[in-house]
Coordinates of C-alpha atoms and ligand atoms in Angstrom, one line a residue:
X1 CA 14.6 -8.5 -21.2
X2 CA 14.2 -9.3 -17.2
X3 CA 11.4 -10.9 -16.1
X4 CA 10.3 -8.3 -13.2
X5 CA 7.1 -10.6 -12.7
X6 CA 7.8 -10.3 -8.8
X7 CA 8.1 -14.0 -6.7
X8 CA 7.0 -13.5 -3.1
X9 CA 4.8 -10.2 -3.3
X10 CA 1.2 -10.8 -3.9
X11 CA -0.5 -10.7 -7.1
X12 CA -2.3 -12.5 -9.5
X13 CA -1.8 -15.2 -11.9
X14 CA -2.4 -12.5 -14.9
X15 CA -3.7 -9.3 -15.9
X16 CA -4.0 -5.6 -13.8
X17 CA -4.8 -5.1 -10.2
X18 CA -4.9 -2.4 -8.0
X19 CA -6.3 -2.0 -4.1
X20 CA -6.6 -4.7 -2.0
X21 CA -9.9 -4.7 -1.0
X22 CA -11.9 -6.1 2.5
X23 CA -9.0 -8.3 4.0
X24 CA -10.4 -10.3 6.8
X25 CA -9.8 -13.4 9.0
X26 CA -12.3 -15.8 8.7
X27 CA -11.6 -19.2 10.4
X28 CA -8.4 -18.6 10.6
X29 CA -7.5 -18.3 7.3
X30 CA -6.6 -14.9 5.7
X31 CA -8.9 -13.4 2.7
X32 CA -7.8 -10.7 1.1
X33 CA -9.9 -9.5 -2.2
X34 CA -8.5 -6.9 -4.4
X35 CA -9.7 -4.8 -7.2
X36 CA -8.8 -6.6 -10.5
X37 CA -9.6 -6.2 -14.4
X38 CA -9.9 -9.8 -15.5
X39 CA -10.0 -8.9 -19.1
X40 CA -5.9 -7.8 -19.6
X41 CA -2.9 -6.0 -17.9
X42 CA -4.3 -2.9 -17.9
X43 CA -6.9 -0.5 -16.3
X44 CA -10.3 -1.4 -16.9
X45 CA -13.5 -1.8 -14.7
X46 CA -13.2 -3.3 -11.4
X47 CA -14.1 -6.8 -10.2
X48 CA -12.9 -8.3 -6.6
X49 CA -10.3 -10.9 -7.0
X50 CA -9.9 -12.6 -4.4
X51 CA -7.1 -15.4 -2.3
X52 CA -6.7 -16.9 0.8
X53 CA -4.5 -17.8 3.5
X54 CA -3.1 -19.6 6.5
X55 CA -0.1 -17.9 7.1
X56 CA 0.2 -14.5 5.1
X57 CA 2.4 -16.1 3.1
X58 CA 0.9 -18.7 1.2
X59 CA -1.8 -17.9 -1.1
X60 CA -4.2 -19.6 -3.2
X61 CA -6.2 -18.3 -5.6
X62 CA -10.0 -18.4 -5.5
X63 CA -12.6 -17.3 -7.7
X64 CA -13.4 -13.9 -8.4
X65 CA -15.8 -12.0 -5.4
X66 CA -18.0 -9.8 -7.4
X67 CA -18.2 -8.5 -10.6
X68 CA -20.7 -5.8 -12.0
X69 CA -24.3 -6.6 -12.6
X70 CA -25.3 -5.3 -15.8
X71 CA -28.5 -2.6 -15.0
X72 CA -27.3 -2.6 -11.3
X73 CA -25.6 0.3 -9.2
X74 CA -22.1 -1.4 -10.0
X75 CA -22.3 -1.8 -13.8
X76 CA -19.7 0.0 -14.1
X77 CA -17.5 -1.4 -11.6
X78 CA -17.2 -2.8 -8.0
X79 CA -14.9 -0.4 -6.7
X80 CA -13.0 -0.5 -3.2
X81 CA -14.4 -1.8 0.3
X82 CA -14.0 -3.5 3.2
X83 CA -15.1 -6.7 4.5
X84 CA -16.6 -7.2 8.3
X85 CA -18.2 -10.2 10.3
X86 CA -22.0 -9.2 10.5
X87 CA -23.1 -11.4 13.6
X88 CA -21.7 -14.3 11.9
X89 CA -22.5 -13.2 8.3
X90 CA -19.6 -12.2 6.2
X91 CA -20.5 -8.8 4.7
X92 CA -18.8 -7.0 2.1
X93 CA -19.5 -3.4 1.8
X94 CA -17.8 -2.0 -1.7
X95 CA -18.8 1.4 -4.0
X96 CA -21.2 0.8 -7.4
X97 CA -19.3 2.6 -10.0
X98 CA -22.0 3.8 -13.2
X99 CA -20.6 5.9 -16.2
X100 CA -23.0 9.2 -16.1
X101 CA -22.9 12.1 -18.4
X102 CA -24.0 14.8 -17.0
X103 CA -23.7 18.3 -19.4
X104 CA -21.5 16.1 -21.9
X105 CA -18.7 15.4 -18.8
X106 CA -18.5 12.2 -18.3
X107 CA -17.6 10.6 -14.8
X108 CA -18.6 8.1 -12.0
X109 CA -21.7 7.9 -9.8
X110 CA -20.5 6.3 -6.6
X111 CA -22.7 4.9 -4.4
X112 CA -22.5 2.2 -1.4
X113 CA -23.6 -1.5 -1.7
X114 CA -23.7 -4.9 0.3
X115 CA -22.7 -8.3 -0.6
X116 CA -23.0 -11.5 1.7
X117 CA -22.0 -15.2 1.6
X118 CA -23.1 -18.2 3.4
X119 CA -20.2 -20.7 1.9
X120 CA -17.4 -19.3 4.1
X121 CA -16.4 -16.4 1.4
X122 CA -16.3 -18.4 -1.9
X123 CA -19.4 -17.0 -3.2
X124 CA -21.4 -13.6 -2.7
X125 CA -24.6 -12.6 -2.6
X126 CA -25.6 -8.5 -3.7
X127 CA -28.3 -7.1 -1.6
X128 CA -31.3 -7.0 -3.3
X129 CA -32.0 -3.2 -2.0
X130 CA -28.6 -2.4 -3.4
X131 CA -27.3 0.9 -3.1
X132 CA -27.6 0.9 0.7
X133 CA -26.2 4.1 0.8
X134 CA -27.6 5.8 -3.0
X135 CA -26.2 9.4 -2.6
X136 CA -23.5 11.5 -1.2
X137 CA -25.0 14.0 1.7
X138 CA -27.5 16.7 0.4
X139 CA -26.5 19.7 0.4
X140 CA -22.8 19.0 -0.1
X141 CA -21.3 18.9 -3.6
X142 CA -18.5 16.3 -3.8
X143 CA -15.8 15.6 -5.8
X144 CA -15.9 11.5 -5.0
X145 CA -17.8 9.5 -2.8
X146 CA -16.3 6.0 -2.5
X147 CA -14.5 3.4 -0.4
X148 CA -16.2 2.8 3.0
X149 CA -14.6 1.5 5.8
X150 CA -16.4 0.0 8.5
X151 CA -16.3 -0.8 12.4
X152 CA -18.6 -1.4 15.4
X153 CA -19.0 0.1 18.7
X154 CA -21.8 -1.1 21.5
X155 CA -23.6 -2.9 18.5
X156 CA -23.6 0.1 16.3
X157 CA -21.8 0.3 12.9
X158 CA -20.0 3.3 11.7
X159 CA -18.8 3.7 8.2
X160 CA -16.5 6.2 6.6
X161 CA -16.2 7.0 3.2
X162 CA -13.6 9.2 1.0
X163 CA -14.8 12.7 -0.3
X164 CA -13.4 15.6 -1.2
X165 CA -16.2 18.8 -1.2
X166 CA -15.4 20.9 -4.1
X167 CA -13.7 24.2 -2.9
X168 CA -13.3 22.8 0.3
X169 CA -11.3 20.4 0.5
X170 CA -10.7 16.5 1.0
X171 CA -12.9 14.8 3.5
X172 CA -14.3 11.8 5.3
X173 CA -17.7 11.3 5.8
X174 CA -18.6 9.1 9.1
X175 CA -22.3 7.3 8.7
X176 CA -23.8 5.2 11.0
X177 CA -26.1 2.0 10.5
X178 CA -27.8 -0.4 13.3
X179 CA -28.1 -3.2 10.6
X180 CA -25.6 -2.2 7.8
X181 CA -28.6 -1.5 5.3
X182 CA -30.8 2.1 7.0
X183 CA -27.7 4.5 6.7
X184 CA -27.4 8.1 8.4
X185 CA -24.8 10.7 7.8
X186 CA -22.9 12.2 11.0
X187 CA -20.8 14.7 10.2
X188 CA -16.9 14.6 8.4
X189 CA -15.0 12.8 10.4
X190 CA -12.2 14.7 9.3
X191 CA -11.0 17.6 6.5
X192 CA -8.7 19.4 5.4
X193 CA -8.5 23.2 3.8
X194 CA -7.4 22.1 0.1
X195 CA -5.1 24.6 0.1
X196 CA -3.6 23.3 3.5
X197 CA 0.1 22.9 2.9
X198 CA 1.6 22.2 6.1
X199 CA 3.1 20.1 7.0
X200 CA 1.7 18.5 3.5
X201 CA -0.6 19.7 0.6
X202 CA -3.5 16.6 1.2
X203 CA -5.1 17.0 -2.1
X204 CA -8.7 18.2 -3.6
X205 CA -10.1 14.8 -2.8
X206 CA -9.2 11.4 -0.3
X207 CA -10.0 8.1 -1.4
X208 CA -9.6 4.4 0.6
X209 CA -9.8 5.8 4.4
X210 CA -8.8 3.1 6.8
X211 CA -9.7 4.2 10.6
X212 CA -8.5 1.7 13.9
X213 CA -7.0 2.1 16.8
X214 CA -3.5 1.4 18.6
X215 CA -4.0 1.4 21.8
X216 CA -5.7 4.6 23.2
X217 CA -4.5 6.3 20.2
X218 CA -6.7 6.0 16.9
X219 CA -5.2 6.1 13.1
X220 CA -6.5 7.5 10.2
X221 CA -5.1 6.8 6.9
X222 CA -6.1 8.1 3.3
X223 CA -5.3 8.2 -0.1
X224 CA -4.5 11.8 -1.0
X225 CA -5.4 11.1 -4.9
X226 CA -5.1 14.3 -6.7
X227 CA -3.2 13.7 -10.1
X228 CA -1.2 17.1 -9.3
X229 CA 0.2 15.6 -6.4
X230 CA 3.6 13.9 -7.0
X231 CA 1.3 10.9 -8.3
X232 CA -1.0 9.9 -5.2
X233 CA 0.5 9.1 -1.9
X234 CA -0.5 7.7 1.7
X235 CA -1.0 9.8 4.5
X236 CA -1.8 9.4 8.2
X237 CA -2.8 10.7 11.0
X238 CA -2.5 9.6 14.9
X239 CA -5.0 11.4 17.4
X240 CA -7.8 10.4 19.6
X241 CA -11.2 9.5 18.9
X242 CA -14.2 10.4 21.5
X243 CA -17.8 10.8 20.7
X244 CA -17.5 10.2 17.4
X245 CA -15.2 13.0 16.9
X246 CA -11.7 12.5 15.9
X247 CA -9.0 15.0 17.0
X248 CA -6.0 14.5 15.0
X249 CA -2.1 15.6 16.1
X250 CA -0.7 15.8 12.7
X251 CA -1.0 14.9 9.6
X252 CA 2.0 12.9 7.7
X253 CA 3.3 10.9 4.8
X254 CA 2.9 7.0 5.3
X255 CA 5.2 5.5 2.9
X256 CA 8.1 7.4 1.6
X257 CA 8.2 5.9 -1.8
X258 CA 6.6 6.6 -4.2
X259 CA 5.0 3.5 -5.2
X260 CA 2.0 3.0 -2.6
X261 CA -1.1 3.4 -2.4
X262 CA -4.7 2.7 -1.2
X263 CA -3.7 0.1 1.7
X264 CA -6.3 -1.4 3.7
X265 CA -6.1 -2.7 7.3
X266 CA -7.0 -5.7 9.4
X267 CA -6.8 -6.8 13.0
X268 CA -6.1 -10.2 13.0
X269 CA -7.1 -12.8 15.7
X270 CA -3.9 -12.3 17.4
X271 CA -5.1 -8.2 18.1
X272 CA -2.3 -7.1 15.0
X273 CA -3.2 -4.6 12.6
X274 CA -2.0 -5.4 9.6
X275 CA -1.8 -3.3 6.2
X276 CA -1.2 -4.0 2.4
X277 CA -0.8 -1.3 0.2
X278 CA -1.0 -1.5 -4.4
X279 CA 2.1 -0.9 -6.2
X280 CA 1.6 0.1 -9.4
X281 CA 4.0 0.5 -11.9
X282 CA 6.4 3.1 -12.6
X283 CA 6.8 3.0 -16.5
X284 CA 5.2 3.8 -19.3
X285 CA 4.3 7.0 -17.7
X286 CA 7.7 9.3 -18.7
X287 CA 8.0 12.0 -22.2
X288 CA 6.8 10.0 -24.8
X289 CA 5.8 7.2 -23.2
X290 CA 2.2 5.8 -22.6
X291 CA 0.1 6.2 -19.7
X292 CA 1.0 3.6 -17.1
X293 CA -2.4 2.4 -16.6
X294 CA -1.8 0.9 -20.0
X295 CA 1.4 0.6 -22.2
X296 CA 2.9 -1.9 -24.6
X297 CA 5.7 -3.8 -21.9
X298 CA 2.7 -4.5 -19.4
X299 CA 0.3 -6.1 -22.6
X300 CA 3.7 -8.0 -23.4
X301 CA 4.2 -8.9 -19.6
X302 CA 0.5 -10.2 -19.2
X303 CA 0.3 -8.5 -15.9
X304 CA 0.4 -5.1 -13.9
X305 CA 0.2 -4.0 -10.2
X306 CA 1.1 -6.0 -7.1
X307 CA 0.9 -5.9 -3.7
X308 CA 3.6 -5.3 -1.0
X309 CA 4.3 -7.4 1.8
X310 CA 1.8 -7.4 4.9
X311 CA 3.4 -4.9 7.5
X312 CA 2.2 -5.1 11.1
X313 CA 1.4 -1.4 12.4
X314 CA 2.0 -0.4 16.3
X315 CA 2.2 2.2 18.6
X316 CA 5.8 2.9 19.6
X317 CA 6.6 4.1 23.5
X318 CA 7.7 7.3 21.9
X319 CA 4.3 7.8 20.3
X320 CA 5.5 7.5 16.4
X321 CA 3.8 4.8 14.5
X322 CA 6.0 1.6 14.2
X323 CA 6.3 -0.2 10.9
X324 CA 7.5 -3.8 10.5
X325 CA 7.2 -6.6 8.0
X326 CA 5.0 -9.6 9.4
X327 CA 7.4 -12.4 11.0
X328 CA 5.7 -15.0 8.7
X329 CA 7.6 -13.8 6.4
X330 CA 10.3 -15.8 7.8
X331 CA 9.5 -18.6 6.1
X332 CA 10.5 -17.7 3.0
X333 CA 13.9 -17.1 3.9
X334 CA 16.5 -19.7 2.2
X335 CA 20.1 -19.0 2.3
X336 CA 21.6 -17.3 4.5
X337 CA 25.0 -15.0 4.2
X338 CA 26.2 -12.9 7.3
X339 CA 29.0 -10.8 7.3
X340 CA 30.2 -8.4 10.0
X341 CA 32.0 -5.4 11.0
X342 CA 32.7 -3.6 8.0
X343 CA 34.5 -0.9 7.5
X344 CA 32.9 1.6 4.8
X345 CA 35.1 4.2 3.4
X346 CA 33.8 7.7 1.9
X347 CA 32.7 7.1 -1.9
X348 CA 34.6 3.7 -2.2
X349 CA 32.6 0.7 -3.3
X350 CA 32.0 -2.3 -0.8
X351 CA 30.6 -4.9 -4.0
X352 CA 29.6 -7.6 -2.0
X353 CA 31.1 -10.6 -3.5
X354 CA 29.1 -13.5 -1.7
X355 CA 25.9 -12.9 -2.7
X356 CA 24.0 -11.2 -5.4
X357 CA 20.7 -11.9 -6.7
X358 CA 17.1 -9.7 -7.6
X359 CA 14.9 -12.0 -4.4
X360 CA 16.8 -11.1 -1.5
X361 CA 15.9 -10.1 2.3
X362 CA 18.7 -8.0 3.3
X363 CA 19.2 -6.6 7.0
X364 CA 21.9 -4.4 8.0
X365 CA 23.2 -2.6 11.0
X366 CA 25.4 0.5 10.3
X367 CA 27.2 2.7 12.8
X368 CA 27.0 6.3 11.4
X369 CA 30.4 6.8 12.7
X370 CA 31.5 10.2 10.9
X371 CA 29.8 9.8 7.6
X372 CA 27.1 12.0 6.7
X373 CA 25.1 9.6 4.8
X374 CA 25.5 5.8 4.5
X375 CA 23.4 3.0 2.7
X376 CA 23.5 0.7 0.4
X377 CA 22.7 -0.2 -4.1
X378 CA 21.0 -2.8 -4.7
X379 CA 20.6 -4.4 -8.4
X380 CA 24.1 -2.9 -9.6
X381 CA 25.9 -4.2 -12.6
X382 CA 29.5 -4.7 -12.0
X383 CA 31.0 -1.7 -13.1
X384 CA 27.8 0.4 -11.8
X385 CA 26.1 1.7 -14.4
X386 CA 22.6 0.5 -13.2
X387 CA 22.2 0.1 -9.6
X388 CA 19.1 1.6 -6.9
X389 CA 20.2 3.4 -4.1
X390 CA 18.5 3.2 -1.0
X391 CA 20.3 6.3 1.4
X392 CA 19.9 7.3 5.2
X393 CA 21.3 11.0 4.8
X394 CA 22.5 11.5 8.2
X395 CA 22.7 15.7 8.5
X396 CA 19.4 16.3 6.7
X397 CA 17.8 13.2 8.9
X398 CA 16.1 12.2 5.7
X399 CA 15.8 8.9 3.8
X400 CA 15.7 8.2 0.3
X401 CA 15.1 5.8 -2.6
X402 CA 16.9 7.1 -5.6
X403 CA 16.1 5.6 -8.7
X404 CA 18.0 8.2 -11.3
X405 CA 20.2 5.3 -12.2
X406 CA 18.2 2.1 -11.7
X407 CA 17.6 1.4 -15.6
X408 CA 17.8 1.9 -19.1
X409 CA 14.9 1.8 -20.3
X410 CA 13.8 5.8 -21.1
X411 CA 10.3 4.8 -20.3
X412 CA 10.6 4.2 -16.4
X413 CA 10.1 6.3 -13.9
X414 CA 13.1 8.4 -11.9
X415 CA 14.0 10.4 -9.3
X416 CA 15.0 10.7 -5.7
X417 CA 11.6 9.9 -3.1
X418 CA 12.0 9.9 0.8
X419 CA 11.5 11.8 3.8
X420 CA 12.5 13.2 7.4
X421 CA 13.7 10.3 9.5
X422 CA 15.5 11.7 12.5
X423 CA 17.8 9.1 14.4
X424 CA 18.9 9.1 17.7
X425 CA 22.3 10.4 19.0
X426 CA 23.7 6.7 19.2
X427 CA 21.0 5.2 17.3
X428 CA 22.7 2.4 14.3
X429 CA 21.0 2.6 11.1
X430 CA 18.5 -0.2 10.2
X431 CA 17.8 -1.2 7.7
X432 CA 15.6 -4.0 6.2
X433 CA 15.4 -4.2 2.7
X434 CA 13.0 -6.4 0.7
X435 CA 14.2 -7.1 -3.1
X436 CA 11.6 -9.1 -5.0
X437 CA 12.7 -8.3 -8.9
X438 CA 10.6 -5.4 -9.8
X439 CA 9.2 -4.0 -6.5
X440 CA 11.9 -2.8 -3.5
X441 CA 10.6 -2.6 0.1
X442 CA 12.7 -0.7 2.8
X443 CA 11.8 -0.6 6.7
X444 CA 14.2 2.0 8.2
X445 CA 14.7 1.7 12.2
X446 CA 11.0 0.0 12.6
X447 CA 9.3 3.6 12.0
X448 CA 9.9 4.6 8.3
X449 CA 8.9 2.6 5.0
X450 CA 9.6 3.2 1.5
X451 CA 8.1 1.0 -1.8
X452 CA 9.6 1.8 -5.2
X453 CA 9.5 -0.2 -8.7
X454 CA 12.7 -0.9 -10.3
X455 CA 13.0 -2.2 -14.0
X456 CA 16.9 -2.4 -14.3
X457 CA 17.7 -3.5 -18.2
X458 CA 21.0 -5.1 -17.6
X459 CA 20.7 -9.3 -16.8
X460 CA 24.1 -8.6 -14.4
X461 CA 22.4 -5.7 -12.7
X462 CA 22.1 -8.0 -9.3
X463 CA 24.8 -6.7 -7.0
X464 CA 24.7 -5.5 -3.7
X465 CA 27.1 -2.6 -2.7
X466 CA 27.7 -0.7 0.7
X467 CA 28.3 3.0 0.9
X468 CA 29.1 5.8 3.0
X469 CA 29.7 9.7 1.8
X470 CA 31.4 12.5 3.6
X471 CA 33.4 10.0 6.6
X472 CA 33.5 6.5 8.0
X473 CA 31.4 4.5 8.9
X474 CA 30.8 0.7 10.0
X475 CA 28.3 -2.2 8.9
X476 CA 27.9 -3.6 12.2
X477 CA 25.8 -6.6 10.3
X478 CA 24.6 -7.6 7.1
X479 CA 22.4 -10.4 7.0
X480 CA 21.1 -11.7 3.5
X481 CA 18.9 -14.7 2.3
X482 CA 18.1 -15.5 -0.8
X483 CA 14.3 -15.6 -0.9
X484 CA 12.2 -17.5 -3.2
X485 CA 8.7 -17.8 -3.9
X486 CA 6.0 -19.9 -1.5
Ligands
DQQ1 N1 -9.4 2.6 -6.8 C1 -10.8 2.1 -6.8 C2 -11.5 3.2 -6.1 C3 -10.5 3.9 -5.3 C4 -9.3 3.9 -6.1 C5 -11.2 1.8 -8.2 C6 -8.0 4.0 -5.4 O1 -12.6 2.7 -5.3 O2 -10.9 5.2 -4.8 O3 -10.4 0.8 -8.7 O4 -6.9 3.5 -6.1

C-alpha cells in the first residue's frame, strides 16, 4: 500500500488532528496550536497540540498546550480558539466542552475560558474563574456556541463566537471585554436566514469565525458546519466594518475543494495575514465504509488529519480576495525541471517524461488558445487508469478537482468539487499546484484555491500529464521541483 503520510504539510508525529487553533507570533517565532486527540488516529476529545517556528516552514514539536481538567468547564474537551498578546501576556482564549444530557439527548455545553503563560508559550496556566464567558446570550436558544476569535480596538477587546439560533439561522455573536475576563454581549455581528440559498445555503449553524481586515475592507470567514451540507465548507465574506457593525457585500465559498475546513488567521510582524485551514480525510466515509472520523486504514496508518500550507490572504486592486502560498515555502524546493511552449492537442496525452513523483510544486502557464478547458493529472499510472484531474473549464469559467478516477480503493471519497473562476479575455491560466502524497493544493490565477485528498492505490500512479478538450491550447511554462520534507 502507499504511504500517503504527507512530507511537507503540517501535522503531527502521530494520531488525529483537526483545527489549528490560536496561531500567533511571539518573538519572532511562529506558534501554531491545533486541536489533537493524543490517545489514537481518530476523533476523540480535544487537547491543543502545539509547534513552533522560525520560518513557516520548519516546525518543531512542543508539548501539548492544554488538556481537559477533570471537574472543570473543559472536561470534556478544549475545543477551538485563538491566541492574542494581552499587554505582554500571552492569552489563550479556547471553548470548555462538557458531555450534558439534557431529556436523555446527549450533547456539548460550550462555554468560553482563558489560559496564560509566563515561559514564552511552553506552558499554560487556566484561569482560576474559568468559564469567562459561562453561557450563550439569554434569551436566545442556540444551536452551538464555540470558537472565539478575538481583536482589540482603542484598548477594548472584542470577541466573536460561532452560533447558529435554532430556526433562525447561523450567526456570530460579537462580545466585548476591557480585561478579557468581565464579558458583555453586543449584538450578532452577522446572520444569515437558514434557508438563505443565494448565492450559497450557509448552514443551520457556523463554527471557527475568523474576523480582520485588508486594508479598508474587513473579512469574515466561517465554517458553515451542517452535516447536510456537501460535508462542511469555508465561506467568506468581504465588507466594511464601522461601529461595531459589519456590512457585508456577499457571501462566498473560500476553498473550492472539498477538503478544508475551520482555518484560522494571523497577522504576522511583517502586516501579512496568514491562514491554515484542517484537511481531513476523505475515506472511510463512502457505502459500506466506516465513518471517517474513525476507520480501520487510519488505526493502521497511526495518524489522521493534516494541515495545508500557510496561504498569505490580500486585497486585490479589483477588490476580489487574493490567495497565494507563503514564499517560505521556497525553501523547500529541490529539483528543478522547466519546460516551455507546449503545444496541447484536444484529448491527446502530454505524459510528461522528465519528471514524475507524489512531492512536487508544479507551476504552469497555459494559453487558453481555442480549447474550452485545459489542465493538467497529476498521480497518473502509465496507461491512466488512476490519475487526479485538476481542470480550468474555460466556457463555464469554473474550476475543478475531479477525483472520480484518483484510486482504487472503494472506500475513498469521489467526485468532481470546484467553482466559478472567471478569467480575463487575454488572461493565461495559472496554475500552482502543490502535491504532497495524500493532500493536493491548487492556487488558480492568485484568487481561487482548492484542497483535496487523494489515496491513489497503484505504486506507478506518479505521473504528470497536460490536457486540453474541445481546441488548442499552449503551456507557455511548466515549472516543477521535486519537494521534500524540512
Ligand atoms: N472543531 C472543534 C470545535 C469546532 C470544530 C472541536 C470545527 O471547537 O467548532 O474539535 O471543526
Amino acid at each position: 500500500m502507499n504511504d500517503d503520510r504527507p512530507q511537507y504539510h503540517f501535522l503531527p508525529p502521530a494520531n488525529w488532528m483537526n483545527d489549528p487553533n490560536g496561531v500567533i507570533q511571539w518573538k519572532g517565532h511562529y506558534h501554531l496550536f491545533y486541536q489533537y486527540n493524543p490517545v489514537g488516529p481518530f476523533w476523540g476529545t480535544p487537547h491543543w497540540g502545539h509547534a513552533v517556528s522560525p520560518d513557516l516552514v520548519r516546525w518543531t514539536h512542543l508539548p501539548l498546550a492544554l488538556m481537559p481538567t477533570p471537574g472543570g468547564p473543559d472536561a470534556d474537551g478544549c475545543w477551538s480558539g485563538c491566541a492574542v498578546d494581552n499587554d505582554g501576556r500571552p492569552t489563550l482564549m479556547y471553548t470548555g466542552a462538557v458531555m450534558v444530557d439534557t431529556d436523555g439527548q446527549l450533547g456539548y455545553r460550550q462555554t468560553q475560558c482563558l489560559a496564560t503563560s509566563t515561559d514564552d508559550l511552553l506552558t499554560w496556566q487556566k484561569y482560576s474563574g474559568n468559564p469567562v464567558i459561562p453561557m450563550s446570550p439569554p434569551g436566545l436558544e442556540v444551536l452551538g456556541f464555540r470558537d472565539p476569535c478575538l481583536w482589540q480596538e482603542d484598548g477594548v477587546w472584542y470577541c466573536i463566537i460561532g452560533s447558529g439560533i435554532r430556526g433562525e439561522g447561523p450567526t456570530v455573536l460579537l462580545y466585548r471585554s476591557e480585561n478579557l475576563v468581565q464579558w458583555e454581549y453586543l449584538k450578532p455581528l452577522f446572520s444569515r436566514d437558514a434557508h438563505s440559498i443565494d448565492p450559497l445555503w450557509t448552514g443551520l449553524m457556523w463554527e471557527c469565525p475568523q474576523f480582520f481586515c485588508l486594508g479598508d475592507t474587513s473579512v469574515l470567514i466561517v465554517g458553515v458546519a451542517d452535516a447536510e451540507a456537501p460535508r462542511f465548507y469555508t465561506a467568506y465574506a468581504l465588507g466594511s466594518y464601522a461601529d461595531h457593525t459589519f456590512i457585508p457585500d456577499g457571501i462566498a465559498r473560500f476553498d473550492l475543494g472539498a477538503d478544508f475546513y475551520a482555518p484560522i488567521a494571523m497577522r504576522d510582524e511583517r502586516g501579512r495575514i496568514i491562514l491554515w485551514g484542517w484537511s481531513p480525510e476523505a475515506r472511510g466515509a463512502g457505502p459500506g465504509g466506516t465513518a471517517w472520523r474513525d476507520n480501520p486504514i487510519q488505526r493502521a496508518a497511526g495518524w489522521a488529519g493534516v494541515l495545508t500550507l500557510p496561504r498569505i490572504l490580500t486585497l486585490r486592486p479589483d477588490g476580489l480576495l487574493g490567495v497565494a502560498p507563503a514564499p517560505e515555502l521556497h525553501a523547500l524546493r529541490g529539483t528543478h525541471h522547466r519546460l516551455t511552449n507546449i503545444d496541447l492537442t484536444p484529448d491527446s496525452s502530454h505524459l510528461l517524461e522528465v519528471v514524475r513523483g507524489d512531492c512536487l510544486e508544479i507551476i504552469a502557464t497555459v494559453e487558453l488558445g481555442t480549447a474550452t478547458s485545459c489542465g493538467l493529472k497529476v498521480r497518473c499510472s502509465p496507461q491512466d487508469e488512476e490519475h487526479t484531474l485538476i481542470l480550468y473549464d474555460h466556457t463555464a469559467g469554473h474550476v475543478c478537482i475531479d477525483r472520480e478516477r484518483s484510486s482504487f480503493d472503494p472506500t475513498v471519497v469521489r467526485g468532481i468539487d470546484g467553482g466559478a473562476l472567471v478569467l480575463g479575455p487575454e488572461e493565461p491560466l495559472a496554475l500552482h499546484v502543490f502535491l504532497d502524497r495524500s493532500i493536493v493544493e491548487v492556487y488558480v490565477n492568485g484568487r481561487a484555491c482548492l484542497t483535496e485528498r487523494i489515496y491513489p492505490s497503484r505504486p506507478d500512479s506518479l505521473g504528470i500529464d497536460l490536457v486540453a478538450h474541445g481546441g488548442r491550447a499552449t503551456v507557455l511554462s511548466v515549472d516543477i521541483w521535486d519537494v521534500s520534507g524540512p
